[in-house]
PDB file of C-alpha atoms in Angstrom:
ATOM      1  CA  UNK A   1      29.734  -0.677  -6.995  1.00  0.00           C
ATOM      2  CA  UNK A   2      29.523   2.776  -7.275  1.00  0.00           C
ATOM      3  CA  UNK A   3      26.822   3.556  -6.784  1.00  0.00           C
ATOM      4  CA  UNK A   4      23.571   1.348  -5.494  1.00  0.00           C
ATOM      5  CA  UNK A   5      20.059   2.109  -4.931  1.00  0.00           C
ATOM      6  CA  UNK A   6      17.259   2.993  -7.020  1.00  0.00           C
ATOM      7  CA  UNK A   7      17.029   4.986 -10.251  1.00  0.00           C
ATOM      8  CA  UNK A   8      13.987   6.940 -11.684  1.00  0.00           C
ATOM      9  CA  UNK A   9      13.406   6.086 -15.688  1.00  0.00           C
ATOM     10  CA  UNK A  10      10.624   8.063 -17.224  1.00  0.00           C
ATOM     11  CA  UNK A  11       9.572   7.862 -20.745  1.00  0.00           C
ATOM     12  CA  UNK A  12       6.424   9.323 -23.147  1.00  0.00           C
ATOM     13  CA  UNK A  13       4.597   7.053 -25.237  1.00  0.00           C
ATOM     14  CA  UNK A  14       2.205   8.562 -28.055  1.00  0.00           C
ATOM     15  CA  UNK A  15      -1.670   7.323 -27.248  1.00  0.00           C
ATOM     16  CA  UNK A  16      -1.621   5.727 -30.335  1.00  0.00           C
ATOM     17  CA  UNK A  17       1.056   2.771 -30.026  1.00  0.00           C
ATOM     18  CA  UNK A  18      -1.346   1.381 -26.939  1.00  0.00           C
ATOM     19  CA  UNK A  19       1.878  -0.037 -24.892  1.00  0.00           C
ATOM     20  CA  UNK A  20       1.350  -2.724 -22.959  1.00  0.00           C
ATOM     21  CA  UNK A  21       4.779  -3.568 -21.864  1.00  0.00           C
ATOM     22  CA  UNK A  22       8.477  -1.382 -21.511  1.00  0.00           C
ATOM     23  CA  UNK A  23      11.219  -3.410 -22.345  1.00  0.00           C
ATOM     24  CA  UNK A  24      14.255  -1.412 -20.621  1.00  0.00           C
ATOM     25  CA  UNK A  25      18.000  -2.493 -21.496  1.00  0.00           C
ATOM     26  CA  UNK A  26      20.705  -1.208 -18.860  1.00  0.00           C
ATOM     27  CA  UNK A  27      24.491  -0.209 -19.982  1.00  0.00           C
ATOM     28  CA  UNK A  28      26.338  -3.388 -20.428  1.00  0.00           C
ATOM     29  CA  UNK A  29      28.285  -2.589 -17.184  1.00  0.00           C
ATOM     30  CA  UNK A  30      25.340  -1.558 -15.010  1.00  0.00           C
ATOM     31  CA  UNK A  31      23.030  -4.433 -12.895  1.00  0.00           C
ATOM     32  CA  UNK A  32      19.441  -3.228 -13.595  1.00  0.00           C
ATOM     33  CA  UNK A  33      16.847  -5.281 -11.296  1.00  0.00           C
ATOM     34  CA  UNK A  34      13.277  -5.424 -10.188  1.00  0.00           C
ATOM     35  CA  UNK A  35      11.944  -4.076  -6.802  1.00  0.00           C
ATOM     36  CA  UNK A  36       9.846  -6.395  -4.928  1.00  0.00           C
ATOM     37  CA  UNK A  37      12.783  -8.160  -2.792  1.00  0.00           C
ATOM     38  CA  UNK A  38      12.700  -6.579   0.092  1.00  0.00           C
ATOM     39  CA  UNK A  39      10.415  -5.658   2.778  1.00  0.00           C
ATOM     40  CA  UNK A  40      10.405  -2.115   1.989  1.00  0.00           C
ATOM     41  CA  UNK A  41      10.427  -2.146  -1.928  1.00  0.00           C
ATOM     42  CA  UNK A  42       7.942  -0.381  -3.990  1.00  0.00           C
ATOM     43  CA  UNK A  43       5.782  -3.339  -5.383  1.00  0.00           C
ATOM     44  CA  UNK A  44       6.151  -2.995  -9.351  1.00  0.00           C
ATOM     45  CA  UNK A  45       4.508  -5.833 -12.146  1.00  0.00           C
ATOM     46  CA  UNK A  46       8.277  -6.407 -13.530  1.00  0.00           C
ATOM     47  CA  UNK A  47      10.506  -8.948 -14.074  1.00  0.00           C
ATOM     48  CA  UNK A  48      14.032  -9.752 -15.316  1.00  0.00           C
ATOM     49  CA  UNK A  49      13.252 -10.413 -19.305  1.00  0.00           C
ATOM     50  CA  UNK A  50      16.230 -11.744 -21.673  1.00  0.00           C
ATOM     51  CA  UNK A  51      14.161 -12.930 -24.925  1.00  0.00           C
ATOM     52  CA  UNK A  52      15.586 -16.252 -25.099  1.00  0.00           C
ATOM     53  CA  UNK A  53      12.455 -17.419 -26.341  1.00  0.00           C
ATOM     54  CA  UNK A  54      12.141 -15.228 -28.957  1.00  0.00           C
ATOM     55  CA  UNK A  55       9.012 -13.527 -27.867  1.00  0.00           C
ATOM     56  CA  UNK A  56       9.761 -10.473 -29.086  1.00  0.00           C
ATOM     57  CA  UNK A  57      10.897 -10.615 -33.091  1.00  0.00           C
ATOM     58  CA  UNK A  58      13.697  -8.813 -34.425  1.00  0.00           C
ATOM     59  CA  UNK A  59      16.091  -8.071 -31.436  1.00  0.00           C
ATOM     60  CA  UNK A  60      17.619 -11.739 -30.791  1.00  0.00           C
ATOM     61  CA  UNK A  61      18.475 -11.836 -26.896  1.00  0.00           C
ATOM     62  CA  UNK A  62      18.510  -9.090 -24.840  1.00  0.00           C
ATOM     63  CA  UNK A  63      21.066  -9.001 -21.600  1.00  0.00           C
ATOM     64  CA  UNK A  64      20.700  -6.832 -18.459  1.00  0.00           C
ATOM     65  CA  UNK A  65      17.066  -6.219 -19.477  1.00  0.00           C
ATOM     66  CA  UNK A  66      13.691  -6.097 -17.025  1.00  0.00           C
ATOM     67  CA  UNK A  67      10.557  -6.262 -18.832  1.00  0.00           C
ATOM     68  CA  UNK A  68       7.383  -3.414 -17.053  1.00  0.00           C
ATOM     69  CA  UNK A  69       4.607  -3.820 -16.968  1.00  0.00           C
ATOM     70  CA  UNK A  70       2.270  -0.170 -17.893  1.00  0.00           C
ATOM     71  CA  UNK A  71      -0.169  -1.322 -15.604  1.00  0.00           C
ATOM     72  CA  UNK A  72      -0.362   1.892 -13.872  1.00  0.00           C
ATOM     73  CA  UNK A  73      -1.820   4.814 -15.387  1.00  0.00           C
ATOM     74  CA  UNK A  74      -0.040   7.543 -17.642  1.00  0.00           C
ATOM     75  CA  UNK A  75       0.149  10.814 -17.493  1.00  0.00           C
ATOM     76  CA  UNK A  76      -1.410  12.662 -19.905  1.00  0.00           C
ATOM     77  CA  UNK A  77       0.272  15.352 -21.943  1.00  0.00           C
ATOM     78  CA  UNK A  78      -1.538  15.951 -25.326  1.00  0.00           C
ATOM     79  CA  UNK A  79      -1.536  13.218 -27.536  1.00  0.00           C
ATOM     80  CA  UNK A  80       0.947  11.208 -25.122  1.00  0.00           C
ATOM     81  CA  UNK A  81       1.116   9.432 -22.093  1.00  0.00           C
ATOM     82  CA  UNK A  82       3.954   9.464 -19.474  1.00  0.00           C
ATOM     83  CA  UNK A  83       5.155   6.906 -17.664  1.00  0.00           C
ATOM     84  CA  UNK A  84       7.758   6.890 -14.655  1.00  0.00           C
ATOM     85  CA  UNK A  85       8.902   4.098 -12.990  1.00  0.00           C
ATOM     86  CA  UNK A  86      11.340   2.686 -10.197  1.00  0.00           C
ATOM     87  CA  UNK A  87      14.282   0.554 -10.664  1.00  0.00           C
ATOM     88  CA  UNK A  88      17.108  -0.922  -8.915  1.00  0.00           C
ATOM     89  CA  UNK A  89      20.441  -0.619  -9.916  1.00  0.00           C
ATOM     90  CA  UNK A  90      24.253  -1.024  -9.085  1.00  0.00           C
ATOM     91  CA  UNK A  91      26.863   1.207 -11.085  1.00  0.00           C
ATOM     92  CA  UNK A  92      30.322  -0.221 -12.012  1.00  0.00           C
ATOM     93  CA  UNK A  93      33.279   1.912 -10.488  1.00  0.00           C
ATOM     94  CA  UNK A  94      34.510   2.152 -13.960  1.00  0.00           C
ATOM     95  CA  UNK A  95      32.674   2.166 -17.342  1.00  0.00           C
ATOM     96  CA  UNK A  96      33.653   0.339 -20.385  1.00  0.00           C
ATOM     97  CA  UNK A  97      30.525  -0.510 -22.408  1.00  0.00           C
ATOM     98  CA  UNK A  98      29.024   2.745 -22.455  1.00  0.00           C
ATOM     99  CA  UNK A  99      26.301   4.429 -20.941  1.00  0.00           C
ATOM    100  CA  UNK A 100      23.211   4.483 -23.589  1.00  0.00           C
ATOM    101  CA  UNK A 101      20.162   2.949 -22.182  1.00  0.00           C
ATOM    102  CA  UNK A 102      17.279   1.277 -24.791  1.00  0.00           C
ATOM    103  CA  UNK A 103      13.680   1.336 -24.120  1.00  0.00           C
ATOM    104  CA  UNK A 104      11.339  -0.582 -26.073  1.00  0.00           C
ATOM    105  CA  UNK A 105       7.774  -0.650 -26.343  1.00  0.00           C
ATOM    106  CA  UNK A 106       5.302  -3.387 -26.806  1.00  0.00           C
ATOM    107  CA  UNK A 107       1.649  -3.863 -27.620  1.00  0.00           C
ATOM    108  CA  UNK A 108       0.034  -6.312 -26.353  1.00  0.00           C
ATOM    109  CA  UNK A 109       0.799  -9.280 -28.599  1.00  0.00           C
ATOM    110  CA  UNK A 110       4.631  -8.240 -27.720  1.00  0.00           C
ATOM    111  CA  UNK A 111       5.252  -6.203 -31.005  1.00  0.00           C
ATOM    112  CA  UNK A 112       7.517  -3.053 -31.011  1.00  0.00           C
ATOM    113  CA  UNK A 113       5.327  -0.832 -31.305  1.00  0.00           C
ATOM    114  CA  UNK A 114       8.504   2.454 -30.561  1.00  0.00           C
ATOM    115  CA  UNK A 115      11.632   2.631 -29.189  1.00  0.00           C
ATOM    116  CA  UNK A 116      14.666   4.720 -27.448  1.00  0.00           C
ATOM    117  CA  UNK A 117      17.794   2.876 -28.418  1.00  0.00           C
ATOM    118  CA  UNK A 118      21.067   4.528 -26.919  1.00  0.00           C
ATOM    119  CA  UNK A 119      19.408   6.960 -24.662  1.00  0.00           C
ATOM    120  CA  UNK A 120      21.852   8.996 -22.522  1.00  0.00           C
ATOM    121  CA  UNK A 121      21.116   9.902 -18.876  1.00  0.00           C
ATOM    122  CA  UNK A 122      20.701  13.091 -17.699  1.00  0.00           C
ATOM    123  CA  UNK A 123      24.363  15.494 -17.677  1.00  0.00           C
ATOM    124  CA  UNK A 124      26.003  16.378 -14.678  1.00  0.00           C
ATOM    125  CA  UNK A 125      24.739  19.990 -15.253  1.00  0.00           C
ATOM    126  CA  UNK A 126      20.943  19.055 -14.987  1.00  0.00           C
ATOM    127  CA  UNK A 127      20.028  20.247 -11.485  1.00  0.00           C
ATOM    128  CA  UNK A 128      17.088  19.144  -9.993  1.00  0.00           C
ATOM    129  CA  UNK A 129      16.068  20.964  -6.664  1.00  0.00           C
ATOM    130  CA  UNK A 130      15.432  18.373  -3.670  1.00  0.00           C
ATOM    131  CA  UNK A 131      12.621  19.461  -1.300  1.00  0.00           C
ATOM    132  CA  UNK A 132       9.871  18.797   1.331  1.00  0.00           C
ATOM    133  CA  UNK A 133       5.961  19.076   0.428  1.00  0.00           C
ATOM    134  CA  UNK A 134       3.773  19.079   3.087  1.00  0.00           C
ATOM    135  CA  UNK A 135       0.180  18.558   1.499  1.00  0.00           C
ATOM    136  CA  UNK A 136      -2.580  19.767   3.776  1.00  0.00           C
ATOM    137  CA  UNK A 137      -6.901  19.275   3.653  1.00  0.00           C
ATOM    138  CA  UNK A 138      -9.717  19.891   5.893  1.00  0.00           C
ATOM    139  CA  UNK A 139     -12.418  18.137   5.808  1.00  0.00           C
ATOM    140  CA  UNK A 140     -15.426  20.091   7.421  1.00  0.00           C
ATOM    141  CA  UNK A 141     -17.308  16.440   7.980  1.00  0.00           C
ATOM    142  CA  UNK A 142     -16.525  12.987   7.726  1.00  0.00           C
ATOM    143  CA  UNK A 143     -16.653  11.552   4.042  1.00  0.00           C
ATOM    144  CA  UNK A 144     -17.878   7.670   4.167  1.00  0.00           C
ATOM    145  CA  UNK A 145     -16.752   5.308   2.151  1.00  0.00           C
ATOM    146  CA  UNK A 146     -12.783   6.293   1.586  1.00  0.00           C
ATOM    147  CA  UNK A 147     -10.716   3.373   0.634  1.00  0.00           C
ATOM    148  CA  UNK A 148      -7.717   5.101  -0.045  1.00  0.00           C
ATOM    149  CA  UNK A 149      -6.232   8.726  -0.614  1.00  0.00           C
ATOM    150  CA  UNK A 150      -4.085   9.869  -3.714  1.00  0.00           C
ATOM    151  CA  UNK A 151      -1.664  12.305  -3.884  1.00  0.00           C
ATOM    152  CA  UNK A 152      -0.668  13.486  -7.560  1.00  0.00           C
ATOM    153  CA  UNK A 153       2.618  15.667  -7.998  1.00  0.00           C
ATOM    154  CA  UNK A 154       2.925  18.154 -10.914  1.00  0.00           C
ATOM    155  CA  UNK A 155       3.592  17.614 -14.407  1.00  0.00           C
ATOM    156  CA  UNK A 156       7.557  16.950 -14.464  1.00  0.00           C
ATOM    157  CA  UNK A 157       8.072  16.452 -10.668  1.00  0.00           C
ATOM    158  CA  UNK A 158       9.112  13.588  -9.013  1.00  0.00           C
ATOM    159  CA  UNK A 159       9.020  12.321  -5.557  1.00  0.00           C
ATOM    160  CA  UNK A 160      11.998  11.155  -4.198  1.00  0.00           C
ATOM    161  CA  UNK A 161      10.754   8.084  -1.726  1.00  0.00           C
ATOM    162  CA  UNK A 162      12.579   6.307  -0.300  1.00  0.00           C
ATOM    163  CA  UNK A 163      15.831   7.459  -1.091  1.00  0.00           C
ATOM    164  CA  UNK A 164      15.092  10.932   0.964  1.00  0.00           C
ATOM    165  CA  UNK A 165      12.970   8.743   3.422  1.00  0.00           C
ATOM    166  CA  UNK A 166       9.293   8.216   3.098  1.00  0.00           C
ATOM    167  CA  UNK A 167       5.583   9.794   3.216  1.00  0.00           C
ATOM    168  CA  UNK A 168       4.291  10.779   6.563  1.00  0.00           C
ATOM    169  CA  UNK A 169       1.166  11.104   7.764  1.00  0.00           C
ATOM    170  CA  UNK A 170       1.153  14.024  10.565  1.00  0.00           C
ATOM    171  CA  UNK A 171      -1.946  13.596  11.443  1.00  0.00           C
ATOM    172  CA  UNK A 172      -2.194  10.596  14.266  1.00  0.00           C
ATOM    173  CA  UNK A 173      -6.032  10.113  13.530  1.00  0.00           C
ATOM    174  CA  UNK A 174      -5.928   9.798  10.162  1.00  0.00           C
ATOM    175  CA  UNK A 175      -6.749   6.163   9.310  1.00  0.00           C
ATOM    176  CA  UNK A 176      -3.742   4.617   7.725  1.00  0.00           C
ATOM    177  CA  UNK A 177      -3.953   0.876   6.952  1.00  0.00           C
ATOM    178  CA  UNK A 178      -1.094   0.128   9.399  1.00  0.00           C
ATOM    179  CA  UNK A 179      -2.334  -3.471   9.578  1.00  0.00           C
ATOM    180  CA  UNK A 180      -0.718  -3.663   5.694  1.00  0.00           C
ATOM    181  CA  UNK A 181       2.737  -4.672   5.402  1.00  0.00           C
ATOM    182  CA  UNK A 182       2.329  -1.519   3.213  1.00  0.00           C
ATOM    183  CA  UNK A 183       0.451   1.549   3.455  1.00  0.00           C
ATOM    184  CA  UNK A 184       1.648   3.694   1.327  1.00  0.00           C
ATOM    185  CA  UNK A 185       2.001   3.185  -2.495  1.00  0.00           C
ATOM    186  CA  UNK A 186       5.339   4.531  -4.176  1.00  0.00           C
ATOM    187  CA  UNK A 187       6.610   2.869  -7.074  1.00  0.00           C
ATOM    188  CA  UNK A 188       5.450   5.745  -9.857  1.00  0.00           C
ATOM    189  CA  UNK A 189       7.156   8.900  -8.992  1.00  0.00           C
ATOM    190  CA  UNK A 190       4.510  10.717 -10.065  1.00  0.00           C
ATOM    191  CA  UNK A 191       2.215  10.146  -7.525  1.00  0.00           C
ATOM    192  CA  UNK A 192       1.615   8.216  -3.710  1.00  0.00           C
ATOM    193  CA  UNK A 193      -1.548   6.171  -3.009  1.00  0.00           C
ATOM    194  CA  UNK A 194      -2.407   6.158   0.883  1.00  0.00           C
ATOM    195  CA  UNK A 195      -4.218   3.026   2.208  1.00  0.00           C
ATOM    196  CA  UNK A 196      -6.895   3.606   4.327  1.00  0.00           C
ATOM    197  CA  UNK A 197      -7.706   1.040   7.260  1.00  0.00           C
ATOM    198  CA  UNK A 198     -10.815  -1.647   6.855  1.00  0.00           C
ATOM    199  CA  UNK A 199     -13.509  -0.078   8.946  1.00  0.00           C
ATOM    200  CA  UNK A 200     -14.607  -2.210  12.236  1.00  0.00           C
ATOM    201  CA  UNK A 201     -18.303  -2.008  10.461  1.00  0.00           C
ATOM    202  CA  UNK A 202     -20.576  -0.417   8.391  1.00  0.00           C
ATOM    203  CA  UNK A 203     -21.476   2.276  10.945  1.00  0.00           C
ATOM    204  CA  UNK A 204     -17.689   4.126  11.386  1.00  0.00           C
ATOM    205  CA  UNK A 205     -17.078   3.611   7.631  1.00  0.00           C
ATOM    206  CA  UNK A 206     -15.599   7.266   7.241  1.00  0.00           C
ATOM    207  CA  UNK A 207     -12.781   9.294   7.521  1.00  0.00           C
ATOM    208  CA  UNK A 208     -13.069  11.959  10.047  1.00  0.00           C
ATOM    209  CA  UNK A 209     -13.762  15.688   9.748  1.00  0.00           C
ATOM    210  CA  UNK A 210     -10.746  17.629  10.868  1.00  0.00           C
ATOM    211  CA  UNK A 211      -7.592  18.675   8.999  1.00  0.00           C
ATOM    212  CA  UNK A 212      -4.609  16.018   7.917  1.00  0.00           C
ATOM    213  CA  UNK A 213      -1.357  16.945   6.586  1.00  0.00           C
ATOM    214  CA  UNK A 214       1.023  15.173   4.610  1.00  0.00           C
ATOM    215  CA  UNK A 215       4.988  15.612   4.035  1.00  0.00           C
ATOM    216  CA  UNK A 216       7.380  13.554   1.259  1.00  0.00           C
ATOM    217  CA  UNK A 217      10.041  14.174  -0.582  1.00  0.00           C
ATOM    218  CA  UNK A 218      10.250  15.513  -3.839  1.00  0.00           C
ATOM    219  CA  UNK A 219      12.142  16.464  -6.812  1.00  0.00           C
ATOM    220  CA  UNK A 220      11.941  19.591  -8.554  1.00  0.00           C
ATOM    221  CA  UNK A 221      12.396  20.027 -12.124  1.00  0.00           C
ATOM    222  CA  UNK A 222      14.900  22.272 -13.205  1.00  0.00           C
ATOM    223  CA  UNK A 223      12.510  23.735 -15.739  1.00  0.00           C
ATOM    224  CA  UNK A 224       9.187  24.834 -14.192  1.00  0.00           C
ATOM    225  CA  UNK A 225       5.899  23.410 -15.661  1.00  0.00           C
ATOM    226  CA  UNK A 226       3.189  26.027 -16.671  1.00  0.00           C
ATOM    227  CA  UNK A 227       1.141  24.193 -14.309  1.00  0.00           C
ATOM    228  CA  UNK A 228       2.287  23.389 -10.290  1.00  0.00           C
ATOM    229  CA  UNK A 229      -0.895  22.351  -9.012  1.00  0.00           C
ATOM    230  CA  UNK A 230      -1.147  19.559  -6.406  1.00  0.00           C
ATOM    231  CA  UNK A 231      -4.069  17.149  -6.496  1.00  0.00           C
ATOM    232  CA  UNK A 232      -5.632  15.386  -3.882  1.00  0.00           C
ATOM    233  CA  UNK A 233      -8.255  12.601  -4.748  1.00  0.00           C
ATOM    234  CA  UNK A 234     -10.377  10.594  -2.638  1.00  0.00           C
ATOM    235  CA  UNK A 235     -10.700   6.436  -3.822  1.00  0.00           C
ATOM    236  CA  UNK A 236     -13.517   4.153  -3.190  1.00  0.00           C
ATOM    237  CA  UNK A 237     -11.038   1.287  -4.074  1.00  0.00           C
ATOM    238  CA  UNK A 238      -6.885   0.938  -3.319  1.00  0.00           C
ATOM    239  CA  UNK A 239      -6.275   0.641  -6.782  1.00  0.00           C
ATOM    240  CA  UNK A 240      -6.538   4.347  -7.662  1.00  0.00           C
ATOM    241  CA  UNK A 241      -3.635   6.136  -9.731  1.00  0.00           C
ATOM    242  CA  UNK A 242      -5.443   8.757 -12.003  1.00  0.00           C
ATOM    243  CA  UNK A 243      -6.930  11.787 -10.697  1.00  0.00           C
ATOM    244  CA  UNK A 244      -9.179  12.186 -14.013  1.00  0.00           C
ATOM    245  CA  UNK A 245     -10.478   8.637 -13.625  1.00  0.00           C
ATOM    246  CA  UNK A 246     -13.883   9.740 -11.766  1.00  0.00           C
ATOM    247  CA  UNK A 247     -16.456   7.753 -13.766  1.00  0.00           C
ATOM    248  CA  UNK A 248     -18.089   5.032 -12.106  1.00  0.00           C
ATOM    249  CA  UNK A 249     -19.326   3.759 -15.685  1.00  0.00           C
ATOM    250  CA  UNK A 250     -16.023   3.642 -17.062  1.00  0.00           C
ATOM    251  CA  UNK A 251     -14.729   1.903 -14.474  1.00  0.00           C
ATOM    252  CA  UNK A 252     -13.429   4.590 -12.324  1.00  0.00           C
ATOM    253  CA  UNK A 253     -12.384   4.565  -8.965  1.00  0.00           C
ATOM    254  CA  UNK A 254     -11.802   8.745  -8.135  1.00  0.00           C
ATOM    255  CA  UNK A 255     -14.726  10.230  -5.756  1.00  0.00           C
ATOM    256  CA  UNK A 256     -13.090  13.311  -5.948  1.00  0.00           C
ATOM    257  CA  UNK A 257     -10.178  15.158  -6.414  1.00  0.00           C
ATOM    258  CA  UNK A 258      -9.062  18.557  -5.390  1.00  0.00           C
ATOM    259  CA  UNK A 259      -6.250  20.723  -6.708  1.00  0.00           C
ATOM    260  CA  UNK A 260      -3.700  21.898  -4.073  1.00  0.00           C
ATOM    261  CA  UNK A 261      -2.066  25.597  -5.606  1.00  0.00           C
ATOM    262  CA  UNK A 262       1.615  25.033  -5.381  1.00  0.00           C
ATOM    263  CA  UNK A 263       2.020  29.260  -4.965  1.00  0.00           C
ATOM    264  CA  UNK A 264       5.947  29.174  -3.102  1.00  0.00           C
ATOM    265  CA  UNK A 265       8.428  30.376  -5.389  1.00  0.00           C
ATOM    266  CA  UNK A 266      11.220  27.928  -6.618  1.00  0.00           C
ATOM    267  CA  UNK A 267      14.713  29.373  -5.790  1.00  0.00           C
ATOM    268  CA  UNK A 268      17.731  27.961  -8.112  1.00  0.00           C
ATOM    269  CA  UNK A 269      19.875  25.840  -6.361  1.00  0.00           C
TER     270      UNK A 269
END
């Protein structure tokens, strides 16, 4: 192939059509699969999906599709959510099917509820900036009860793990849950969840006072969003993946979260 690795697809769904599930169609040429393989894969609630069955009505069978789960949380942007997600995927050294990509969207009874049919990648003259963040906090005294840290990137960026390598903590004393076959959570490239270590007991159930820095890859946009904040949030559970999502009584899992100012000028490429 070509080309083989991983490839970034990110789409906007209005609030309205409640998706459940993304039913994504590669090129006829391409080899579009799950992560979840390997060792090191992002985990990801997908698999390969080809409507045999006729689950979904109206589009007989669909070839060189996976079927994604929106299990994580979107991002909001007025009356829309966005979603980003990781795939794998092996280019042919020549094309001859084309190159359009469909998305489909389903509800949760598995109706089309919108759709991208014939979607075209982004042009060799889209430049997006690769870089290093380094994401630093202090915290003055220990903060019990942490079961896992997440870090939120800005509206359009992306981080690029792992094809520029991975997150790392600089810090030796901060807690990671090395004990995991994986600490660090990566499959939406809009944010990172850090797993914390299981406390020996009740009475060391904190994380430290003292200051921790962060550093991963990322992408940046070629057109700036208004806003370039950072966030940081704190998790009483390892299932955290929205900033917003503080209330206990709505089921949220955020203790707190803390924007990082993003203040160093972007050069062009």
């Amino acid at each position: 192939p070509l080309y083989k690795g991983w490839v970034v697809l990110a789409f906007t769904i209005p609030k309205v059509r409640e998706g459940k599930y993304a039913l994504v169609t590669a090129p006829s040429d391409f080899v579009i699969t799950c992560p979840g393989d390997e060792p090191d894969d992002p985990p990801a609630v997908c698999e390969p999906f080809d409507n045999l069955r006729g689950e979904v009505e109206g589009v007989g069978i669909l070839p060189n599709t996976v079927n994604v789960s929106l299990t994580m949380a979107g991002t909001p942007e007025g009356q829309n959510l966005i979603y980003a997600v990781i795939l794998k995927l092996e280019t042919p050294e020549v094309v001859q099917g084309g190159l359009g990509w469909n998305v489909r969207i389903l509800n949760q009874n598995f109706r089309i509820v919108d759709a991208g049919i014939g979607i075209m990648g982004p042009t060799s003259g889209t430049v997006w900036n690769k870089d290093v963040a380094t994401i630093e906090v202090n915290f003055a005294r220990r903060v019990p009860e942490v079961r896992a840290v997440l870090i939120s990137l800005p509206e359009r960026y992306r981080h690029d793990i792992p094809n520029a390598g991975m997150l790392e903590s600089l810090n030796p004393y901060f807690p990671i849950a090395e004990e995991l076959e994986q600490w660090q959570i990566y499959w939406n490239v809009r944010w990172v969840r850090i797993l914390i270590a299981e406390p020996a007991s009740e009475f060391v159930d904190f994380l430290p006072g003292g200051t921790y820095q962060f550093r991963l890859p990322i992408m940046v946009p070629p057109t700036m969003p208004a806003n370039k904040e950072f966030y940081f949030s704190l998790c009483s559970d390892q299932a955290c993946d929205d900033p917003d999502r503080g209330d206990p009584e709505q089921g949220g899992n955020i203790l707190a979260s803390f924007p990082i100012p993003n203040t160093v000028p972007v050069l062009p490429a």
